[in-house]
XYZ file of C-alpha atoms in Angstrom:
674
model
C 42.153 -68.213 59.728
C 44.312 -69.734 56.798
C 46.806 -66.924 57.475
C 47.401 -68.035 61.225
C 47.673 -71.616 60.320
C 50.265 -71.089 57.691
C 52.253 -68.825 60.233
C 51.874 -71.716 62.643
C 53.088 -74.238 60.247
C 56.084 -71.992 58.843
C 57.394 -71.149 62.694
C 59.653 -74.065 62.581
C 60.210 -74.510 58.852
C 58.139 -77.328 58.485
C 56.021 -76.698 55.283
C 59.264 -77.284 53.371
C 61.534 -79.997 54.671
C 64.520 -78.124 53.078
C 65.131 -76.387 56.451
C 66.267 -73.018 56.466
C 69.942 -72.602 56.770
C 69.842 -68.808 58.328
C 71.351 -68.681 61.667
C 68.249 -66.639 62.862
C 65.755 -69.100 61.513
C 63.335 -70.190 64.580
C 63.913 -73.746 63.372
C 67.788 -73.568 63.607
C 67.656 -71.886 66.899
C 65.169 -74.278 68.331
C 67.346 -77.159 67.366
C 70.791 -75.265 68.361
C 72.484 -77.112 71.219
C 73.011 -74.589 74.178
C 76.340 -73.664 74.607
C 78.641 -72.581 77.730
C 81.770 -71.346 77.575
C 84.832 -73.423 76.985
C 86.849 -74.301 79.894
C 90.538 -73.222 80.296
C 92.722 -76.212 79.420
C 96.118 -77.105 80.871
C 98.258 -75.312 78.361
C 96.373 -72.109 78.050
C 96.592 -71.913 81.805
C 100.510 -72.659 81.746
C 100.782 -69.814 79.183
C 99.203 -67.412 81.201
C 101.878 -67.762 83.947
C 105.343 -65.709 84.094
C 108.393 -66.224 85.875
C 111.670 -64.346 86.000
C 115.023 -65.243 84.264
C 116.453 -65.769 87.677
C 113.783 -68.760 88.194
C 114.336 -69.943 84.557
C 117.852 -70.545 84.395
C 118.348 -72.492 87.619
C 115.314 -74.389 86.335
C 117.116 -75.440 83.318
C 120.321 -76.574 85.324
C 118.153 -78.605 87.424
C 116.542 -80.403 84.732
C 119.700 -81.188 82.910
C 121.016 -82.736 86.302
C 117.662 -84.859 86.565
C 118.156 -85.988 83.007
C 121.319 -87.657 83.920
C 120.031 -89.204 87.002
C 117.405 -90.621 85.219
C 119.502 -92.086 82.644
C 121.221 -93.750 85.423
C 118.493 -94.914 87.618
C 115.191 -94.778 85.320
C 115.101 -98.828 84.775
C 115.063 -99.647 88.598
C 112.671 -96.557 89.345
C 110.441 -97.706 86.514
C 110.256 -101.114 87.846
C 109.332 -100.129 91.284
C 106.733 -97.798 90.390
C 105.136 -100.181 87.756
C 104.722 -102.681 90.893
C 102.902 -100.048 92.953
C 100.702 -98.868 90.181
C 97.190 -98.038 90.726
C 95.075 -97.275 87.527
C 93.151 -93.978 86.885
C 89.734 -93.855 86.073
C 90.528 -93.879 82.447
C 93.068 -94.770 79.917
C 94.825 -92.403 77.425
C 93.826 -92.015 74.024
C 96.997 -92.317 72.579
C 99.542 -95.257 73.335
C 98.967 -98.678 73.804
C 95.537 -100.144 74.919
C 95.691 -102.215 78.010
C 96.217 -106.000 77.463
C 96.875 -105.562 73.873
C 99.819 -105.007 71.654
C 97.943 -102.782 69.095
C 97.695 -98.859 69.579
C 94.534 -97.659 71.414
C 92.126 -96.443 68.691
C 91.106 -92.761 69.253
C 87.867 -91.379 67.938
C 88.778 -88.539 66.243
C 85.297 -87.275 65.613
C 84.507 -87.278 69.362
C 87.359 -85.200 71.059
C 87.358 -86.166 74.648
C 90.962 -84.700 75.378
C 92.597 -85.697 78.456
C 91.568 -83.120 80.644
C 93.534 -81.657 83.226
C 91.774 -80.981 86.558
C 92.249 -77.970 88.955
C 92.445 -78.623 92.570
C 93.772 -76.491 95.704
C 97.200 -77.251 97.080
C 98.083 -75.038 100.107
C 95.849 -72.423 98.786
C 97.268 -72.218 95.242
C 95.832 -73.608 92.135
C 97.744 -76.594 90.900
C 97.331 -79.375 87.830
C 97.067 -82.808 87.832
C 96.666 -84.977 84.715
C 94.166 -87.552 85.606
C 95.453 -89.971 82.878
C 99.199 -89.935 83.247
C 99.427 -93.080 85.012
C 97.836 -94.736 81.667
C 101.360 -94.453 80.180
C 102.441 -97.346 82.784
C 101.841 -100.526 80.652
C 100.373 -103.564 82.453
C 98.275 -106.698 81.438
C 94.629 -105.600 81.195
C 92.459 -106.627 84.175
C 89.036 -105.108 84.414
C 89.087 -105.451 88.133
C 91.859 -102.501 88.111
C 88.760 -100.502 87.556
C 86.383 -101.301 90.411
C 85.408 -98.260 91.926
C 87.328 -96.473 94.774
C 87.256 -93.498 96.155
C 91.057 -92.293 94.997
C 89.460 -93.045 91.544
C 86.719 -90.383 91.825
C 88.183 -87.869 94.277
C 90.286 -86.037 91.541
C 87.175 -85.839 89.396
C 84.854 -84.409 91.674
C 83.980 -80.771 91.997
C 83.866 -79.826 95.499
C 82.752 -83.141 96.440
C 80.118 -83.426 93.590
C 80.076 -85.936 90.796
C 77.923 -86.735 87.935
C 77.288 -90.478 87.209
C 75.862 -92.538 84.570
C 76.029 -96.015 83.504
C 75.798 -98.148 80.329
C 76.033 -101.493 78.602
C 77.602 -102.245 75.216
C 74.283 -101.974 73.316
C 73.989 -98.152 74.483
C 77.575 -97.347 73.950
C 76.619 -94.565 71.361
C 74.495 -93.038 74.267
C 77.420 -92.927 76.376
C 79.320 -90.858 73.770
C 76.471 -88.556 73.436
C 76.182 -88.072 77.181
C 80.060 -87.398 77.665
C 80.103 -85.176 74.581
C 77.098 -82.834 75.772
C 78.374 -82.921 79.438
C 81.885 -81.612 78.491
C 80.296 -78.990 76.257
C 78.516 -77.452 79.637
C 81.980 -76.907 81.031
C 81.551 -79.873 83.455
C 84.225 -82.547 83.774
C 83.118 -83.801 87.346
C 81.614 -86.942 85.725
C 82.284 -90.914 85.662
C 80.535 -93.656 83.940
C 79.882 -97.088 85.150
C 80.658 -100.049 82.503
C 78.185 -102.744 82.908
C 80.389 -105.147 81.053
C 83.961 -105.733 79.908
C 83.371 -104.708 76.296
C 82.062 -101.409 77.452
C 84.848 -100.975 79.877
C 87.364 -101.290 77.117
C 85.570 -98.958 74.749
C 85.067 -96.262 77.280
C 88.919 -96.475 78.307
C 89.874 -96.060 74.705
C 87.590 -93.197 74.254
C 89.217 -91.362 77.235
C 85.821 -91.212 79.062
C 86.458 -91.569 82.818
C 85.016 -94.972 83.860
C 84.614 -97.720 86.583
C 83.864 -101.418 86.123
C 80.350 -102.618 87.393
C 80.704 -106.154 86.458
C 76.863 -106.538 86.246
C 76.766 -110.046 84.529
C 73.608 -108.798 82.512
C 73.048 -108.876 79.005
C 74.946 -106.684 76.914
C 71.951 -106.223 74.601
C 68.912 -104.110 75.039
C 67.290 -104.676 78.538
C 63.635 -104.445 76.932
C 60.838 -103.201 79.466
C 60.132 -105.098 82.595
C 62.221 -107.889 81.717
C 64.337 -109.783 84.185
C 67.627 -108.140 83.036
C 65.358 -104.730 83.151
C 64.599 -105.251 86.776
C 68.025 -106.388 87.808
C 69.440 -103.329 85.838
C 67.457 -101.384 88.236
C 68.798 -102.955 91.082
C 72.621 -102.435 89.801
C 71.559 -98.877 89.658
C 70.489 -98.557 93.042
C 73.666 -100.305 94.516
C 75.944 -97.809 92.357
C 74.120 -94.902 94.041
C 74.840 -96.542 97.423
C 78.517 -96.868 96.473
C 78.978 -93.097 95.870
C 76.933 -91.982 98.876
C 78.730 -94.414 100.952
C 81.986 -92.736 99.477
C 80.988 -89.256 100.838
C 80.151 -87.809 97.243
C 77.088 -85.446 96.439
C 76.123 -87.593 93.684
C 74.150 -86.624 90.397
C 72.572 -89.894 89.163
C 71.668 -89.640 85.401
C 70.364 -92.213 82.902
C 72.671 -92.291 79.748
C 69.664 -91.419 77.618
C 69.541 -87.867 78.996
C 71.538 -84.881 77.576
C 72.983 -82.216 79.633
C 72.842 -78.650 78.175
C 74.279 -76.643 81.170
C 76.392 -77.318 84.304
C 74.061 -78.743 86.856
C 76.065 -78.370 89.965
C 75.336 -74.599 90.326
C 71.736 -75.238 90.585
C 72.194 -78.239 93.121
C 74.354 -75.916 95.330
C 71.293 -73.495 95.780
C 69.349 -75.818 97.610
C 72.058 -76.905 100.370
C 69.436 -78.404 102.615
C 68.127 -81.027 100.136
C 69.098 -84.644 100.874
C 67.438 -85.765 97.679
C 66.190 -83.825 94.551
C 64.413 -85.943 91.731
C 62.809 -85.011 88.208
C 59.275 -85.946 87.522
C 56.827 -87.472 84.878
C 54.445 -84.702 84.516
C 53.917 -82.462 81.482
C 53.431 -79.084 82.767
C 55.381 -77.221 85.570
C 54.343 -75.539 88.538
C 57.501 -73.840 88.906
C 58.084 -70.274 87.689
C 61.813 -68.956 87.304
C 64.302 -71.700 88.495
C 62.512 -72.730 91.659
C 61.445 -76.455 92.523
C 58.025 -77.792 91.643
C 55.414 -76.941 94.329
C 53.678 -79.506 96.180
C 50.740 -79.984 93.433
C 53.477 -80.751 90.989
C 55.305 -82.950 93.081
C 52.460 -85.422 93.677
C 52.451 -86.681 90.008
C 55.131 -89.158 90.067
C 58.871 -88.853 90.335
C 61.232 -90.182 87.631
C 64.590 -91.711 88.642
C 66.289 -90.757 85.366
C 67.780 -87.681 86.806
C 68.308 -87.605 90.812
C 70.565 -85.643 92.846
C 71.502 -87.342 96.390
C 73.758 -86.099 99.356
C 75.205 -88.767 101.458
C 72.574 -87.947 104.361
C 70.163 -89.795 101.788
C 72.166 -93.236 102.419
C 69.630 -94.741 104.543
C 66.783 -93.969 102.148
C 68.755 -95.858 99.486
C 69.542 -98.872 101.698
C 65.933 -99.104 102.338
C 65.234 -98.914 98.715
C 67.613 -101.737 97.980
C 66.350 -103.780 100.718
C 62.816 -103.708 99.463
C 63.960 -104.610 96.233
C 65.744 -107.598 97.424
C 62.724 -108.829 99.310
C 60.707 -108.782 95.891
C 62.471 -109.733 92.700
C 59.435 -108.215 90.777
C 59.506 -104.887 92.224
C 60.618 -102.076 89.621
C 63.143 -99.714 91.056
C 61.111 -96.515 89.983
C 57.946 -97.790 91.471
C 59.564 -98.840 94.752
C 61.523 -95.233 95.060
C 58.217 -93.376 94.602
C 56.564 -95.537 97.205
C 59.457 -94.245 99.653
C 59.749 -90.792 98.376
C 55.955 -90.090 99.044
C 55.551 -91.671 102.272
C 53.818 -88.923 104.204
C 55.168 -86.307 102.194
C 54.187 -82.742 103.216
C 55.446 -79.272 102.886
C 58.467 -78.706 105.000
C 57.863 -76.145 107.792
C 58.878 -72.498 107.535
C 60.381 -73.089 104.175
C 59.950 -70.939 100.962
C 62.437 -72.828 98.694
C 59.936 -75.668 97.762
C 61.795 -78.324 99.687
C 59.529 -80.954 101.318
C 59.400 -83.350 104.034
C 59.513 -86.867 102.590
C 60.239 -90.413 103.712
C 58.286 -90.275 106.811
C 59.756 -87.096 107.861
C 63.155 -88.703 107.843
C 64.733 -86.267 104.834
C 63.881 -83.281 103.269
C 63.692 -83.433 99.347
C 62.057 -81.826 96.147
C 61.017 -82.382 92.688
C 63.216 -80.662 90.075
C 61.471 -78.180 87.934
C 60.099 -79.866 84.777
C 60.940 -76.635 83.056
C 64.699 -76.932 83.548
C 65.013 -80.963 83.878
C 62.775 -82.010 81.089
C 61.472 -85.139 80.242
C 60.699 -86.143 76.482
C 57.100 -84.665 76.656
C 57.551 -81.552 78.507
C 60.441 -80.574 76.053
C 58.222 -81.306 73.185
C 55.467 -78.977 74.688
C 58.016 -76.253 75.106
C 57.574 -75.653 78.643
C 60.732 -74.165 79.007
C 60.973 -72.115 75.833
C 57.562 -70.621 76.608
C 58.878 -69.565 79.905
C 62.214 -68.155 78.447
C 64.173 -70.721 80.464
C 67.175 -72.607 79.385
C 67.049 -76.327 80.315
C 69.913 -78.033 82.220
C 68.773 -81.419 80.920
C 66.290 -83.410 78.536
C 66.011 -87.044 79.719
C 64.468 -88.934 76.584
C 61.696 -90.762 78.518
C 58.058 -90.948 77.498
C 59.198 -91.740 73.951
C 57.830 -94.426 71.716
C 59.841 -96.860 69.684
C 62.019 -97.946 72.586
C 65.907 -97.003 72.123
C 65.289 -96.272 68.527
C 62.715 -93.614 69.239
C 64.864 -91.956 71.836
C 67.681 -91.813 69.640
C 65.541 -90.463 66.903
C 64.057 -87.669 68.955
C 67.217 -86.508 70.359
C 68.369 -86.415 66.553
C 65.320 -84.254 65.615
C 65.974 -81.800 68.608
C 69.389 -81.379 67.608
C 71.082 -83.012 70.710
C 72.679 -86.076 69.125
C 76.245 -85.798 68.307
C 76.525 -87.773 64.975
C 79.840 -89.243 63.148
C 80.509 -87.387 59.980
C 79.841 -90.645 58.239
C 75.903 -90.031 58.741
C 76.051 -87.045 56.476
C 77.470 -89.290 53.757
C 75.449 -92.137 51.757
C 76.412 -94.419 48.807
C 73.737 -93.307 46.718
C 72.477 -89.948 47.953
C 69.333 -88.587 49.949
C 65.776 -88.099 48.850
C 63.723 -85.126 50.751
C 60.488 -83.714 49.685
C 57.885 -80.944 50.790
C 55.301 -82.339 52.815
C 51.964 -81.020 51.559
C 49.495 -80.610 54.149
C 45.924 -79.681 52.937
C 44.609 -76.255 54.821
C 41.218 -77.632 55.274
C 42.244 -80.599 57.027
C 44.460 -78.430 59.430
C 41.279 -76.337 60.149
C 39.024 -79.234 60.667
C 41.328 -80.434 63.403
C 41.663 -77.042 64.964
C 37.873 -76.295 64.995
C 36.912 -80.220 65.945
C 34.885 -80.044 69.190
C 34.846 -83.531 70.122
C 37.658 -84.103 72.320
C 36.696 -87.477 73.566
C 39.125 -90.706 73.337
C 36.432 -92.495 71.081
C 36.778 -93.371 67.533
C 34.622 -90.580 66.261
C 36.872 -88.184 68.502
C 39.976 -89.079 66.385
C 38.631 -89.067 62.772
C 39.666 -85.583 61.816
C 43.168 -86.636 63.322
C 43.316 -89.730 61.086
C 42.323 -87.895 57.802
C 44.995 -85.345 58.709
C 47.867 -87.905 59.185
C 46.730 -90.393 56.343
C 46.832 -87.663 53.693
C 50.547 -87.317 54.793
C 51.019 -91.075 55.058
C 50.278 -91.388 51.372
C 52.997 -89.069 50.512
C 55.552 -90.676 52.723
C 54.902 -94.103 51.354
C 55.659 -92.663 47.668
C 58.861 -91.185 49.008
C 59.890 -94.360 50.684
C 59.420 -96.248 47.356
C 60.851 -93.585 45.425
C 63.895 -93.472 47.346
C 64.076 -97.435 47.078
C 63.730 -97.139 43.202
C 66.269 -94.609 42.571
C 69.053 -96.931 43.864
C 68.324 -96.949 47.515
C 68.610 -93.437 48.599
C 67.920 -92.585 52.308
C 64.567 -90.756 52.752
C 64.364 -87.704 54.880
C 61.222 -88.378 56.916
C 58.715 -85.361 56.985
C 57.670 -83.478 60.153
C 54.063 -84.981 60.336
C 50.916 -82.856 61.665
C 48.919 -84.625 64.094
C 45.350 -83.431 65.306
C 45.428 -85.697 68.708
C 47.992 -86.363 71.304
C 49.659 -89.883 71.519
C 48.439 -90.942 75.132
C 49.950 -93.880 76.266
C 48.343 -93.912 79.597
C 44.930 -93.072 79.101
C 42.947 -92.364 82.074
C 45.493 -90.531 83.844
C 44.328 -86.865 84.225
C 47.457 -85.232 84.169
C 48.540 -87.187 81.112
C 45.253 -87.217 79.312
C 45.047 -83.943 77.581
C 48.258 -82.325 77.563
C 48.768 -78.460 76.542
C 49.687 -79.068 72.788
C 47.574 -76.816 70.527
C 46.031 -78.567 67.802
C 47.282 -79.193 65.095
C 50.952 -79.615 66.232
C 54.133 -81.076 64.270
C 54.794 -84.436 65.740
C 58.100 -86.546 65.983
C 58.672 -89.636 64.050
C 57.955 -92.115 66.923
C 54.381 -90.778 66.926
C 53.592 -92.474 63.627
C 56.298 -94.829 62.702
C 57.589 -98.116 64.162
C 61.311 -97.005 64.248
C 62.553 -100.186 66.075
C 61.401 -102.045 62.838
C 62.936 -99.296 60.707
C 66.289 -99.607 62.384
C 66.388 -103.242 62.120
C 65.283 -103.270 58.320
C 66.585 -100.212 56.853
C 68.908 -98.688 59.291
C 70.737 -96.616 56.578
C 67.549 -95.706 54.462
C 66.049 -92.999 56.365
C 66.933 -89.753 58.212
C 65.218 -87.582 60.560
C 63.195 -84.381 59.526
C 65.828 -81.843 61.003
C 68.421 -83.686 58.912
C 69.161 -81.229 56.120
C 68.800 -78.598 58.399
C 72.033 -79.215 60.384
C 75.400 -77.457 59.737
C 76.712 -80.798 58.806
C 74.601 -80.970 55.792
C 75.633 -77.613 54.112
C 77.544 -79.513 51.591
C 74.459 -81.623 50.626
C 72.484 -78.793 50.000
C 75.075 -77.131 47.881
C 74.566 -80.318 45.678
C 70.900 -80.581 45.387
C 68.624 -80.697 42.478
C 64.780 -79.943 42.705
C 62.327 -82.355 40.983
C 58.938 -80.325 40.774
C 55.843 -82.758 40.192
C 53.872 -81.182 37.671
C 50.135 -80.814 37.736
C 47.916 -83.219 35.828
C 47.526 -80.506 33.040
C 51.209 -80.296 32.800
C 53.172 -78.271 30.478
C 55.093 -80.052 27.569
C 58.353 -79.205 29.407
C 57.643 -81.592 32.082
C 59.370 -84.930 31.605
C 57.929 -87.952 30.496
C 60.188 -90.546 32.017
C 61.191 -91.979 28.642
C 64.502 -90.548 28.571
C 67.018 -89.358 31.393
C 66.122 -85.991 32.508
C 68.331 -83.016 31.956
C 68.424 -80.333 34.841
C 68.165 -76.843 34.014
C 69.652 -74.733 36.618
C 69.754 -77.655 39.049
C 65.851 -78.305 38.576
C 63.672 -81.016 36.543
C 59.934 -81.009 35.970
C 58.216 -84.455 35.927
C 54.695 -85.204 34.968
C 52.622 -86.971 37.479
C 51.206 -90.560 38.084
C 54.920 -91.962 36.332
C 55.315 -95.844 36.358
C 58.287 -96.976 38.386
C 60.240 -97.737 35.017
C 59.430 -94.113 34.095
C 60.562 -92.704 37.296
C 63.927 -94.550 37.345
C 64.625 -93.686 33.687
C 63.967 -89.747 34.283
C 65.664 -89.441 37.592
C 67.995 -92.244 38.725
C 70.986 -90.707 36.961
C 70.755 -87.630 38.911
C 72.491 -89.085 41.830
C 75.792 -89.128 39.722
C 75.835 -85.520 40.001
C 73.821 -84.521 43.053
C 73.720 -85.583 46.617
C 70.111 -84.782 47.410
C 66.950 -85.053 45.085
C 64.354 -83.023 46.677
C 60.569 -83.178 45.470
C 58.277 -80.392 45.216
C 54.535 -80.578 44.887
C 52.333 -83.553 45.581
C 54.535 -86.405 46.431
C 51.648 -88.824 46.470
C 50.980 -87.924 42.874
C 54.681 -88.684 41.494
C 54.220 -92.395 40.809
C 51.400 -94.993 40.382
C 52.003 -98.660 41.340
C 50.803 -101.567 39.629
C 48.814 -104.293 41.492
C 52.015 -106.534 41.911
C 54.027 -103.363 43.046
C 51.377 -102.688 45.743
C 51.811 -106.314 46.883
C 55.625 -106.370 46.988
C 55.958 -102.875 48.495
C 53.245 -103.491 51.054
C 54.902 -106.784 52.378
C 58.217 -104.441 52.456
C 56.965 -101.736 54.601
C 53.778 -102.934 56.437
C 55.655 -103.097 59.692
C 57.088 -99.789 59.537
C 53.937 -97.892 60.632
C 53.347 -97.451 64.195
C 50.204 -97.188 66.086
C 48.007 -94.528 67.751
C 47.203 -94.935 71.336
C 44.593 -94.891 72.423
C 40.891 -94.674 72.328
C 38.682 -95.984 75.185
C 38.240 -99.579 75.560
C 40.709 -102.819 74.987
C 42.406 -102.935 72.712
C 42.630 -99.247 72.455
C 45.409 -98.676 69.834
C 44.661 -98.005 66.051
C 47.548 -99.271 63.669
C 48.569 -96.619 60.869
C 48.674 -97.919 57.234
C 51.154 -96.557 54.537
C 48.718 -98.264 51.918
C 45.469 -97.084 53.681
C 44.147 -95.582 50.359
C 44.911 -98.582 48.147
C 41.907 -100.847 47.845
C 42.721 -104.545 47.736
C 45.795 -104.469 49.827
C 46.596 -106.655 52.639
C 46.184 -104.580 55.757
C 47.464 -104.233 59.116
C 45.090 -106.952 60.241
C 46.394 -109.165 57.470
C 43.133 -109.005 55.722
C 42.394 -107.907 52.302
C 41.021 -104.097 52.551
C 37.644 -103.917 51.122
C 36.172 -100.404 50.621
C 37.262 -97.182 52.214
C 39.705 -97.396 55.323
C 38.100 -96.555 58.533
C 39.987 -96.493 62.031
C 39.786 -99.829 63.821
C 41.039 -100.793 67.233
C 43.100 -103.757 67.663
C 44.272 -106.412 67.098
C-alpha cells in the first residue's frame, strides 16, 4: 500500500517541488504544450521558387524603368493612395504607431510576425502581406477598425475564422490566446477589442483586430454584474455580425488555450449548424466523436462555439430574448434555446442532434478534446490517449487570478522572461506529506458532504498548510524572495455546485494533487503580493534552467541534530551548494544564517520538515497572521447554509485570531461559515 501511494505521489514529481528537468519526465510531458509543425512563411516559399535567366534579366530591366517612373511620379501617386486608403486588420510591428510620432513598440518576447497568407488566384498560389497598408501613415482613428468583410476575408481559411474578444484588463490573456493559436499553425483568427486602449495595444502587437466600441469597463467584469451581463450581449452581437458576413465562425473566450488547429475537426461535421462545448466532467465520447445524447444534456458552455451562417436565426432570437430582459445571462438563454425539444437526429451516426425546436442540427463538442478546467484536471483526454484541441479555463476558482495560475501550472501560459527573474530570488521546499494521512484519505468510507465526511481531508491539507505558512514567512524574512507554492494533496473534491449529481462526485481518485486555486485566495495574493509567489511547476519549466543551476539546498536537521548543523548565530557557509540548519530557529537566527545566500544563489531550496524551520514569538504570530489571514481560501461545500469552510494558515497556533475574527481556543475544528 505504501509503495502504491508513493508511486502515485511521484508520478508528477510532486514530492519534491524541484521538478525533474529530464525531457522524459511524466511531469514535464504533462506540462509540455502540444506542438504543431511550423507553417511555411513568405520568405521560405519564395526561396523554393526557381526562375530561368531569361526571366530574371528582363525583370531587372523592368525594375530599373519602374524606379525612374516612381521617382518622377511617386509623390502624386502616394497622395492618391493615402486618400483612398482602407486600413488593414492590424498595424505593422515596426514603423510608426497610428496617431503618434513615436515608433510602435514591438513585443520582442512575443513574436507575432507579420504573416503572409496564401490564397488562390486563377488556380495558382499567391501571397499577400496583410499588413502592407500599415506603412501608409494617417491620423489614428479607432473607427478605421470597425468590422467589415474585407478586413476578415484575407484572414479566413476557406471561409472559416476564429474570433475572440477582450478588454484592457485581460490583455495578457489576449497575448496568450494569440501565441498558442499561432503555435497550432492556424492564422485564421481575429480579435475584438472592446475598448480603444486594447485596440491600440493589439495593433502594436500585430494581432489582427477589430474595434467593438463596447463602452463597458476596462477593468474586470466581475460575476453577474451589469457589465458582466452587458458583455454577454456584446458577444452575441459580435457572433451575429460574423454570421451575417457569411463566415463559419469559431467563437472562443479569451481564457481558452488552443493546442491544435481546430478547423479540420469542424470540417468533419459539414451538416452541423452549431457545435458547443460543455460543462460536464466526464465524456461520453470515444475517439474524436461528439458527445452522445446523455452527455449533451448536462449543460453547454458558450466559451467555445462553432456556428455556421445557417445558425443566424438562432443567434438573432438569442439576442432578442436577452434584450427583452436585462437580467438574463447569455449562457443560460443560449442553453434554453439549444435544448428546446432536443432529440437525436434521424438516420445519423455522427452524434449530431436536432436542436432549437427542430430548426437546426447541432451537437456538443467532446469534453475530452475541448476541455474545461475540470475535465482537463481529471485527465479525461490523457486517459484516453487523446490530444486536446483546446482547454477553456472555466470552472476555476479565484476568478481571473485562478485562471491565470491554473494555465501556468499546466504549462499553457506564455510568460515574459522577466517572470523568471526576481530582485531577491526564489524560495522552494519539499512538501512533506505524512503517509498515514494519505492512507486515511484513501481508505475513508464516509463519502458524505457533511463535516464528519471531510475530516480526513482537512487533516491532510492542514498538515501541508503549516509548511506553506513557514515558507511564506521565511521568504519574507530572507529579503522578500518569491515563494514557489507546493502542489498540495487533497482528500475531497472542491464542489462549487453541491447537489448537481454530475458535478457532485467527480472521478478524481483520492488522494489527488490539487491546483493552488483550490486552497489559496489568489485574487488576494495577486493584489497584496503579486511578485512574491510562483506556481508549483515554476522551477520545472525550461526557462528556469538557469535558476536551478544557481541553487543552494538547506536541510532542516532533525531535533537531535548533528554538531555540523548551523545554529544561526553566524552566516552559514555552503559546502557543495548545501547548508544544514538546526530546527526551530528564531527569525533572527534564520536571517543571520541564510539571508546572505541570495548574493550567490538564485534559489534557496529547503529539504526536510519546513514547518519545523522556525518558531514564531507571540508578537510575530500576530503580525504575520494579520498579513496572511486573507490569503487562504475556502473549501466548498458541506451540506447546509453556509456550506463553505475557511482554511486557516495558522490553524495549529493556539491563541491566534482565526478567520472568524475570534481568538482560537483549543484545537482547530472545521466549522462552516461565516
